[in-house]
Tab-separated table of C-alpha atoms and ligand atoms in Angstrom:
chain	number	residue	atom	x	y	z
A	1	MET	CA	37.421	-12.159	-10.718
A	2	SER	CA	35.813	-9.715	-8.682
A	3	GLU	CA	33.989	-8.214	-11.933
A	4	ALA	CA	32.705	-11.396	-12.624
A	5	LYS	CA	31.176	-11.295	-9.270
A	6	THR	CA	29.521	-8.084	-9.715
A	7	GLU	CA	28.454	-9.207	-13.081
A	8	GLN	CA	26.961	-12.606	-11.394
A	9	SER	CA	25.070	-10.630	-8.569
A	10	SER	CA	23.903	-7.942	-10.997
A	11	ALA	CA	22.646	-10.449	-13.409
A	12	ILE	CA	20.145	-11.272	-10.308
A	13	LYS	CA	16.553	-10.148	-11.902
A	14	LEU	CA	14.672	-7.622	-10.210
A	15	SER	CA	10.791	-8.201	-10.413
A	16	ARG	CA	8.932	-6.216	-12.873
A	17	ARG	CA	7.021	-5.095	-10.354
A	18	VAL	CA	9.766	-3.293	-8.595
A	19	GLN	CA	11.591	-2.055	-12.292
A	20	ASN	CA	8.189	-0.249	-12.881
A	21	LEU	CA	8.504	1.700	-9.439
A	22	GLU	CA	8.982	5.453	-10.353
A	23	ILE	CA	12.372	6.814	-9.040
A	24	SER	CA	11.328	9.779	-7.059
A	25	PRO	CA	12.381	13.175	-8.665
A	26	THR	CA	13.064	14.581	-5.461
A	27	THR	CA	15.799	11.897	-4.076
A	28	ALA	CA	18.640	14.031	-5.975
A	29	VAL	CA	17.012	17.133	-4.445
A	30	MET	CA	16.806	15.524	-0.738
A	31	GLN	CA	20.158	14.200	-1.613
A	32	GLU	CA	21.817	17.324	-1.876
A	33	ALA	CA	20.138	19.177	0.691
A	34	ASN	CA	21.523	16.469	2.786
A	35	ARG	CA	24.934	16.668	1.575
A	36	LEU	CA	25.005	20.337	1.996
A	37	LYS	CA	23.841	20.255	5.812
A	38	ARG	CA	26.420	17.719	6.261
A	39	GLU	CA	29.210	20.416	4.999
A	40	GLY	CA	27.747	22.717	7.623
A	41	VAL	CA	25.686	24.806	5.115
A	42	GLU	CA	22.599	26.194	6.938
A	43	VAL	CA	19.729	24.887	4.947
A	44	ILE	CA	16.233	26.112	5.518
A	45	ASP	CA	14.398	23.053	4.898
A	46	PHE	CA	10.667	23.499	3.771
A	47	GLY	CA	10.768	19.809	2.438
A	48	PRO	CA	9.532	17.544	5.089
A	49	GLY	CA	5.702	16.377	5.338
A	50	GLU	CA	5.809	16.109	8.993
A	51	PRO	CA	5.011	18.017	12.188
A	52	ASP	CA	7.759	19.934	13.640
A	53	PHE	CA	5.985	19.355	17.614
A	54	ALA	CA	6.819	16.564	20.225
A	55	THR	CA	3.973	14.098	20.787
A	56	PRO	CA	1.896	15.413	23.520
A	57	GLU	CA	3.032	14.170	26.941
A	58	ASN	CA	0.173	12.488	27.612
A	59	ILE	CA	0.178	10.061	24.727
A	60	LYS	CA	3.898	9.662	25.440
A	61	GLN	CA	2.862	8.586	28.895
A	62	ALA	CA	0.676	6.160	27.527
A	63	GLY	CA	3.489	4.789	25.584
A	64	HIS	CA	5.600	4.884	28.508
A	65	ARG	CA	2.979	2.864	30.573
A	66	ALA	CA	2.308	0.007	27.638
A	67	ILE	CA	5.989	-1.097	27.776
A	68	ASP	CA	5.692	-1.100	31.784
A	69	GLN	CA	2.703	-3.209	31.689
A	70	ASN	CA	4.347	-5.651	29.204
A	71	PHE	CA	1.892	-4.693	26.911
A	72	THR	CA	4.832	-5.736	24.023
A	73	LYS	CA	3.264	-8.524	22.297
A	74	TYR	CA	1.456	-9.709	19.312
A	75	THR	CA	-2.392	-8.399	19.474
A	76	GLU	CA	-5.458	-9.184	16.832
A	77	VAL	CA	-4.079	-8.629	13.650
A	78	ALA	CA	-6.570	-5.851	12.658
A	79	GLY	CA	-5.612	-4.223	16.118
A	80	ILE	CA	-6.882	-4.278	19.574
A	81	PRO	CA	-10.604	-3.849	19.927
A	82	ALA	CA	-10.666	-0.739	22.487
A	83	LEU	CA	-8.469	1.155	20.025
A	84	LYS	CA	-10.844	-0.059	17.049
A	85	GLN	CA	-13.978	1.037	19.527
A	86	ALA	CA	-11.956	4.659	19.987
A	87	VAL	CA	-12.090	5.131	16.263
A	88	ALA	CA	-15.577	3.676	15.855
A	89	ASP	CA	-16.833	6.335	18.720
A	90	ARG	CA	-14.889	9.197	17.111
A	91	TYR	CA	-16.912	8.556	13.540
A	92	ARG	CA	-20.405	8.031	15.537
A	93	GLN	CA	-19.876	11.386	17.485
A	94	ARG	CA	-18.554	13.402	14.601
A	95	TRP	CA	-20.312	12.001	11.414
A	96	GLY	CA	-23.096	10.059	12.421
A	97	ALA	CA	-21.489	6.910	10.954
A	98	GLU	CA	-22.009	3.244	12.580
A	99	PHE	CA	-18.651	1.426	11.810
A	100	GLN	CA	-18.671	-1.963	13.219
A	101	SER	CA	-15.353	-3.629	14.611
A	102	SER	CA	-15.409	-5.717	11.626
A	103	GLU	CA	-15.415	-2.675	9.348
A	104	ILE	CA	-12.539	-1.488	10.733
A	105	ILE	CA	-8.643	-2.119	10.596
A	106	LEU	CA	-5.524	-0.457	12.359
A	107	CYS	CA	-2.522	-0.677	10.148
A	108	ALA	CA	1.245	0.578	11.050
A	109	GLY	CA	0.294	4.359	9.433
A	110	GLY	CA	-1.992	5.511	6.857
A	111	LYS	CA	0.016	4.501	4.120
A	112	GLN	CA	-0.297	0.697	4.954
A	113	ALA	CA	-4.064	0.723	5.349
A	114	LEU	CA	-3.997	2.489	1.664
A	115	PHE	CA	-1.520	-0.258	0.684
A	116	ASN	CA	-3.543	-3.001	2.204
A	117	LEU	CA	-6.571	-1.428	0.159
A	118	ALA	CA	-4.510	-1.327	-2.741
A	119	LEU	CA	-3.325	-5.085	-2.662
A	120	ALA	CA	-7.079	-6.077	-1.910
A	121	LEU	CA	-8.850	-4.243	-4.354
A	122	PHE	CA	-6.613	-3.895	-7.423
A	123	GLU	CA	-5.468	-6.218	-10.087
A	124	PRO	CA	-3.407	-5.873	-13.385
A	125	GLY	CA	-6.397	-4.771	-16.236
A	126	ASP	CA	-7.784	-2.371	-13.521
A	127	GLU	CA	-7.717	1.708	-13.676
A	128	VAL	CA	-7.627	3.676	-10.454
A	129	VAL	CA	-8.791	7.145	-11.037
A	130	ILE	CA	-5.956	9.718	-9.008
A	131	PRO	CA	-6.735	13.633	-9.199
A	132	ALA	CA	-3.618	15.335	-9.587
A	133	PRO	CA	-1.833	17.223	-7.920
A	134	TYR	CA	-1.760	14.015	-6.109
A	135	TRP	CA	0.222	12.735	-3.159
A	136	VAL	CA	3.561	10.835	-4.410
A	137	THR	CA	2.693	7.505	-3.214
A	138	PHE	CA	-1.078	6.824	-4.459
A	139	PRO	CA	-0.083	5.895	-8.295
A	140	GLU	CA	2.795	4.194	-7.098
A	141	GLN	CA	0.815	1.811	-4.884
A	142	VAL	CA	-1.889	1.459	-7.486
A	143	ARG	CA	1.430	-0.022	-9.695
A	144	LEU	CA	2.310	-2.080	-7.071
A	145	ALA	CA	-0.804	-3.824	-7.268
A	146	GLY	CA	-0.823	-4.282	-11.102
A	147	ALA	CA	-3.160	-1.845	-11.948
A	148	ARG	CA	-3.305	1.894	-14.037
A	149	PRO	CA	-3.181	5.034	-12.595
A	150	VAL	CA	-5.225	7.498	-14.279
A	151	PHE	CA	-4.975	11.046	-13.806
A	152	VAL	CA	-7.475	14.073	-13.312
A	153	ASP	CA	-6.066	17.542	-13.652
A	154	VAL	CA	-7.586	19.735	-11.049
A	155	PRO	CA	-5.971	23.022	-12.146
A	156	GLU	CA	-5.124	25.871	-9.971
A	157	ARG	CA	-7.775	28.340	-11.607
A	158	GLU	CA	-10.054	26.041	-9.249
A	159	ARG	CA	-8.100	26.599	-6.058
A	160	PHE	CA	-7.164	22.998	-6.780
A	161	ILE	CA	-10.649	22.145	-5.469
A	162	LEU	CA	-11.657	18.489	-6.986
A	163	LYS	CA	-15.483	18.776	-8.482
A	164	ALA	CA	-17.066	15.649	-9.255
A	165	ASP	CA	-17.726	16.324	-12.726
A	166	MET	CA	-13.839	16.363	-13.322
A	167	ILE	CA	-13.887	12.605	-12.987
A	168	GLN	CA	-16.497	11.201	-15.008
A	169	PRO	CA	-14.656	11.523	-17.969
A	170	ALA	CA	-11.937	9.512	-17.051
A	171	LEU	CA	-14.193	6.660	-15.917
A	172	THR	CA	-14.352	3.270	-17.675
A	173	GLU	CA	-15.695	-0.217	-17.888
A	174	SER	CA	-11.966	-0.879	-16.025
A	175	THR	CA	-12.096	1.711	-13.510
A	176	ARG	CA	-12.497	0.252	-9.842
A	177	ALA	CA	-11.774	3.004	-7.605
A	178	VAL	CA	-11.059	7.131	-7.105
A	179	ILE	CA	-8.508	7.867	-4.163
A	180	ILE	CA	-9.310	11.600	-3.357
A	181	CYS	CA	-7.243	13.492	-0.416
A	182	SER	CA	-8.781	16.239	1.189
A	183	PRO	CA	-7.294	18.239	3.263
A	184	ASN	CA	-4.796	17.791	0.031
A	185	ASN	CA	-1.083	17.069	0.156
A	186	PRO	CA	0.422	18.891	-1.618
A	187	THR	CA	-2.062	21.640	-2.428
A	188	GLY	CA	-3.555	21.924	1.089
A	189	ALA	CA	-7.414	22.065	-0.709
A	190	VAL	CA	-10.349	20.997	0.605
A	191	ILE	CA	-13.059	19.457	-0.850
A	192	PRO	CA	-16.516	20.773	-0.143
A	193	GLU	CA	-18.956	18.642	1.515
A	194	ALA	CA	-21.690	18.806	-1.582
A	195	GLU	CA	-18.536	17.839	-4.164
A	196	ILE	CA	-17.836	14.676	-1.609
A	197	ARG	CA	-21.600	13.760	-1.422
A	198	LYS	CA	-21.374	14.165	-5.300
A	199	LEU	CA	-18.482	11.683	-5.692
A	200	ALA	CA	-20.116	9.305	-3.295
A	201	GLU	CA	-23.280	9.029	-5.554
A	202	LEU	CA	-21.054	8.945	-8.622
A	203	ALA	CA	-19.006	5.717	-6.957
A	204	ARG	CA	-22.380	3.794	-6.091
A	205	SER	CA	-23.980	4.550	-9.349
A	206	ARG	CA	-20.900	3.193	-11.432
A	207	ASN	CA	-19.974	0.590	-8.810
A	208	LEU	CA	-16.781	1.617	-7.823
A	209	MET	CA	-14.698	2.221	-4.699
A	210	LEU	CA	-14.497	5.841	-3.453
A	211	ILE	CA	-11.177	5.754	-1.135
A	212	SER	CA	-10.966	9.069	0.911
A	213	ASP	CA	-7.749	9.826	2.554
A	214	GLU	CA	-8.407	12.013	5.166
A	215	THR	CA	-5.059	11.998	7.090
A	216	TYR	CA	-5.219	15.828	7.512
A	217	GLU	CA	-9.029	15.926	8.637
A	218	ARG	CA	-8.178	18.275	11.729
A	219	PHE	CA	-6.089	20.733	10.207
A	220	CYS	CA	-8.513	22.760	8.309
A	221	TYR	CA	-8.895	26.313	8.603
A	222	ARG	CA	-12.123	26.833	7.378
A	223	GLY	CA	-14.406	25.619	10.127
A	224	ASP	CA	-13.951	22.641	12.552
A	225	GLN	CA	-12.718	19.848	10.390
A	226	ALA	CA	-12.950	18.942	7.090
A	227	PHE	CA	-15.880	17.192	5.465
A	228	SER	CA	-15.530	13.446	5.771
A	229	ALA	CA	-16.949	10.701	3.650
A	230	ALA	CA	-17.496	8.611	6.927
A	231	ALA	CA	-20.327	10.611	6.928
A	232	LEU	CA	-22.106	9.322	3.610
A	233	TRP	CA	-21.542	5.567	5.061
A	234	ASN	CA	-25.058	5.084	5.835
A	235	GLU	CA	-25.877	5.649	2.154
A	236	ALA	CA	-23.392	4.140	0.093
A	237	ARG	CA	-21.662	1.096	2.381
A	238	GLU	CA	-20.525	-0.559	-0.427
A	239	ASN	CA	-18.705	2.286	-1.914
A	240	VAL	CA	-16.879	4.292	0.543
A	241	MET	CA	-13.640	3.271	2.270
A	242	VAL	CA	-12.128	5.915	4.886
A	243	VAL	CA	-8.504	6.227	5.707
A	244	SER	CA	-6.865	8.457	8.333
A	245	ALA	CA	-4.527	8.229	11.159
A	246	VAL	CA	-3.216	9.705	13.977
A	247	SER	CA	0.538	10.605	12.437
A	248	LYS	CA	0.063	14.294	11.559
A	249	THR	CA	-3.072	15.068	13.865
A	250	TYR	CA	-0.914	14.092	17.237
A	251	SER	CA	2.442	14.409	15.847
A	252	MET	CA	2.892	10.679	15.862
A	253	THR	CA	4.799	10.210	12.647
A	254	GLY	CA	7.171	7.891	14.090
A	255	TRP	CA	4.519	5.764	16.019
A	256	ARG	CA	2.924	3.973	12.986
A	257	LEU	CA	-0.611	4.436	13.443
A	258	GLY	CA	-3.372	4.846	10.794
A	259	TYR	CA	-6.793	3.011	9.885
A	260	ALA	CA	-9.040	2.086	7.413
A	261	LEU	CA	-13.041	1.975	8.023
A	262	GLY	CA	-15.076	0.330	5.158
A	263	PRO	CA	-17.206	-2.502	4.175
A	264	LYS	CA	-16.628	-5.856	6.138
A	265	ALA	CA	-15.505	-7.969	2.860
A	266	GLU	CA	-12.386	-5.605	1.823
A	267	ILE	CA	-11.354	-4.645	5.448
A	268	SER	CA	-11.139	-8.338	6.215
A	269	ALA	CA	-9.430	-8.791	2.842
A	270	ALA	CA	-6.822	-6.274	4.199
A	271	ALA	CA	-6.476	-7.735	7.452
A	272	ASN	CA	-5.353	-11.131	5.513
A	273	ILE	CA	-2.933	-8.931	3.568
A	274	GLN	CA	-1.687	-7.488	6.608
A	275	SER	CA	-1.735	-10.847	8.678
A	276	HIS	CA	1.124	-11.982	6.312
A	277	ALA	CA	2.949	-8.718	5.934
A	278	THR	CA	3.448	-7.130	9.493
A	279	SER	CA	0.526	-8.746	11.611
A	280	ASN	CA	-0.529	-6.448	14.188
A	281	PRO	CA	0.336	-2.516	14.535
A	282	VAL	CA	3.141	-2.071	17.153
A	283	SER	CA	1.339	-2.960	20.495
A	284	ILE	CA	3.147	0.325	22.160
A	285	SER	CA	1.497	2.520	19.550
A	286	GLN	CA	-1.994	1.350	19.766
A	287	MET	CA	-2.028	2.188	23.571
A	288	ALA	CA	-0.541	5.663	22.954
A	289	ALA	CA	-2.953	6.176	20.102
A	290	LEU	CA	-5.928	5.139	22.282
A	291	GLU	CA	-4.577	8.141	24.391
A	292	ALA	CA	-4.554	10.213	21.737
A	293	LEU	CA	-8.194	9.257	20.523
A	294	MET	CA	-9.895	8.950	23.759
A	295	GLY	CA	-7.681	11.801	26.112
A	296	ASP	CA	-7.294	15.781	26.314
A	297	GLN	CA	-7.870	17.062	22.692
A	298	ASN	CA	-6.349	20.434	23.535
A	299	SER	CA	-2.885	19.691	22.173
A	300	VAL	CA	-4.611	19.264	18.622
A	301	GLN	CA	-6.413	22.784	18.797
A	302	GLN	CA	-2.869	24.275	20.018
A	303	MET	CA	-1.038	22.653	16.895
A	304	LYS	CA	-3.967	23.782	14.634
A	305	SER	CA	-3.603	27.573	15.887
A	306	GLU	CA	0.112	27.485	15.369
A	307	TYR	CA	-0.399	26.118	11.960
A	308	ARG	CA	-2.763	28.689	11.175
A	309	LYS	CA	-0.277	31.345	12.282
A	310	ARG	CA	2.024	30.064	10.276
A	311	ARG	CA	-0.177	29.850	7.362
A	312	ASP	CA	-1.281	33.508	7.479
A	313	PHE	CA	2.030	34.849	7.723
A	314	ALA	CA	4.144	32.547	5.183
A	315	HIS	CA	1.350	33.361	2.665
A	316	ALA	CA	1.337	37.086	2.879
A	317	GLU	CA	5.126	36.438	2.735
A	318	LEU	CA	5.269	34.380	-0.455
A	319	LEU	CA	2.708	37.011	-2.136
A	320	LYS	CA	5.342	39.958	-1.819
A	321	ILE	CA	7.545	37.875	-4.252
A	322	PRO	CA	6.893	39.076	-7.435
A	323	GLY	CA	5.740	36.396	-9.910
A	324	ILE	CA	4.423	33.809	-7.683
A	325	THR	CA	0.994	33.097	-7.668
A	326	CYS	CA	-0.377	30.924	-4.456
A	327	ASP	CA	-3.980	30.663	-3.299
A	328	LEU	CA	-4.476	30.487	0.865
A	329	PRO	CA	-4.649	26.813	1.206
A	330	ASP	CA	-7.506	25.798	3.556
A	331	GLY	CA	-6.105	22.737	4.827
A	332	ALA	CA	-3.264	20.733	6.008
A	333	PHE	CA	0.446	22.251	5.966
A	334	TYR	CA	1.556	23.015	2.780
A	335	PHE	CA	1.605	25.606	0.098
A	336	PHE	CA	1.503	24.698	-3.757
A	337	PRO	CA	3.028	27.749	-4.935
A	338	ASN	CA	3.148	28.111	-9.036
A	339	VAL	CA	6.519	29.273	-10.386
A	340	ARG	CA	5.944	28.876	-13.748
A	341	LYS	CA	7.140	32.264	-14.219
A	342	PHE	CA	10.540	31.887	-13.343
A	343	LEU	CA	11.249	29.020	-15.611
A	344	GLY	CA	13.523	29.343	-18.752
A	345	PRO	CA	16.335	27.881	-20.430
A	346	ARG	CA	18.416	27.986	-17.479
A	347	ILE	CA	15.615	26.989	-14.850
A	348	PRO	CA	13.435	24.620	-17.382
A	349	ASP	CA	11.503	22.567	-14.802
A	350	SER	CA	10.259	22.072	-11.118
A	351	VAL	CA	13.054	19.827	-10.366
A	352	ALA	CA	15.536	22.276	-11.568
A	353	MET	CA	13.704	25.123	-9.564
A	354	ALA	CA	14.107	23.175	-6.505
A	355	LYS	CA	18.109	22.959	-7.121
A	356	PHE	CA	18.246	26.279	-7.781
A	357	LEU	CA	16.811	27.430	-4.432
A	358	LEU	CA	18.698	25.115	-2.789
A	359	GLN	CA	21.801	26.353	-4.045
A	360	GLN	CA	21.153	30.126	-4.429
A	361	ALA	CA	19.060	30.747	-1.627
A	362	ARG	CA	20.171	27.215	0.517
A	363	VAL	CA	16.291	26.755	0.826
A	364	ALA	CA	14.747	23.092	0.498
A	365	VAL	CA	11.352	22.619	-1.458
A	366	VAL	CA	9.892	19.607	-3.010
A	367	PRO	CA	9.510	19.829	-6.771
A	368	GLY	CA	6.016	20.035	-8.014
A	369	SER	CA	6.698	17.190	-10.576
A	370	ALA	CA	7.021	14.927	-7.978
A	371	PHE	CA	3.112	15.164	-7.434
A	372	GLY	CA	2.216	15.334	-10.915
A	373	ALA	CA	2.110	18.994	-11.607
A	374	GLU	CA	4.874	20.637	-13.129
A	375	GLY	CA	5.497	24.497	-13.000
A	376	TYR	CA	4.844	24.359	-8.888
A	377	VAL	CA	7.031	23.459	-5.810
A	378	ARG	CA	5.570	22.468	-2.516
A	379	ILE	CA	6.288	24.314	0.451
A	380	SER	CA	5.667	22.666	4.165
A	381	TYR	CA	4.799	25.311	6.995
A	382	ALA	CA	5.449	22.657	9.449
A	383	THR	CA	8.406	24.519	10.634
A	384	SER	CA	9.152	27.790	12.876
A	385	ILE	CA	7.660	31.298	11.934
A	386	GLU	CA	11.527	32.686	11.928
A	387	ASN	CA	12.444	29.592	9.864
A	388	LEU	CA	9.296	30.879	7.381
A	389	ALA	CA	10.557	34.626	7.221
A	390	GLU	CA	13.883	33.807	6.670
A	391	GLY	CA	13.344	30.715	3.913
A	392	ILE	CA	10.993	33.377	2.280
A	393	ARG	CA	13.116	35.983	2.259
A	394	ARG	CA	15.923	34.076	0.449
A	395	MET	CA	13.746	32.609	-2.096
A	396	GLY	CA	12.668	36.222	-2.950
A	397	GLU	CA	16.220	36.862	-3.425
A	398	ALA	CA	17.065	34.237	-5.363
A	399	LEU	CA	13.999	34.216	-7.626
A	400	SER	CA	14.391	38.091	-8.602
A	401	ASN	CA	17.917	37.230	-9.550
A	402	SER	CA	16.587	34.154	-11.762
A	403	LEU	CA	14.266	36.408	-13.749
A	404	THR	CA	17.390	38.060	-15.144
A	405	LEU	CA	18.437	34.612	-15.935
A	406	THR	CA	15.438	33.757	-17.843
A	407	ALA	CA	15.119	36.835	-19.696
B	1	PLP	N1	-1.812	10.391	3.423
B	1	PLP	C1	-0.963	11.599	2.946
B	1	PLP	C2	-2.085	12.232	1.929
B	1	PLP	C3	0.063	11.811	3.599
B	1	PLP	O1	0.406	12.912	3.338
B	1	PLP	C4	0.736	10.816	4.313
B	1	PLP	C5	1.902	10.925	4.979
B	1	PLP	O2	2.752	11.876	4.414
B	1	PLP	C6	0.013	9.755	4.525
B	1	PLP	C7	-0.968	9.465	3.922
B	1	PLP	C8	0.595	8.648	5.245
B	1	PLP	O3	0.441	9.207	6.327
B	1	PLP	P1	1.509	7.820	7.759
B	1	PLP	O4	2.532	8.399	8.073
B	1	PLP	O5	0.164	7.846	8.856
B	1	PLP	O6	1.465	6.347	6.979
């Protein structure tokens, strides 16, 4: 009886859309890390793409105030005018770009902003160019929209820095967009102004959309901030969209507040989609984000200088491990070291390497294959110097043992 029931329920067909979703190769490693932690094993976690700082006090207070003042109801679907204005002011002051309210949508995180754009812009038959290594979500969102991701390798020998010339050969009649990410997750690479200018020009001349994910914009250790495609808004209004969020900059990942800026038609389409998916982003988070953008910016500088310290320290430690190569990344809070030297019959790929490091060093990292780049692992340095020192020491020990395994 119960078997029949099971059969019956498993006969319910899942959509093709979902069947095509790639199961993340990181899941097994994460599950194993969590199992070890539950067993009381002290795992050093270099996995999370999330700041380890508390949300700054002034921002939390703004959230409290929003609740106390009963700002707890639906708002405009695309977000409250005051926060849109604050976003617009930020881009005008920093990049000289004039965005109208109708050219901005506030969403439940940068992720929803990108998803809205994917659904608004792409359909079956379309191709979307994604430079690799890429953030895991880009290709899946493109597939969920029914379109095909086309990958362009950005090699380590170029320090993972995308050049417009690398994109050109991948463009076809079906290309609808190029999705770039600077500072990059997982490599930390920052695309220089000259290349972003060329990419915008390419988008204009080929009538594509350049979608620029700038979630880590403020964590750029060369200069003040990574160059924003928003600076080209006045020249390429039809062909540039920018996505960002308060998530990483203000350590507000759980508040879920991001935004997209771009042409009115695309933003309005995104708002229509959002109106039938989640409606407005959380009202309380909008008030907190308003304080984040308008209030004291000292906390951002403090977090940035702490990340820089950790980056410099951990990078020097990593390079002490013979066999690892890793450029000093200019932005975000990740390293993407090359571990090919340690691969062989016993540890054939980056997933096996992540499992090996978990078992032998009790260190959790994310396999490079999750980001479309085999032979690498991602290390997040959004953790304390003590954890970095101990975790990298353990990695070095395990990796030197692994060389005897691969020999
Ligand atoms: N874009 C990139 C490159 C990210 O790494 C992330 C989060 O990890 C996001 C977007 C999404 O951020 P949010 O938490 O605002 O949805």
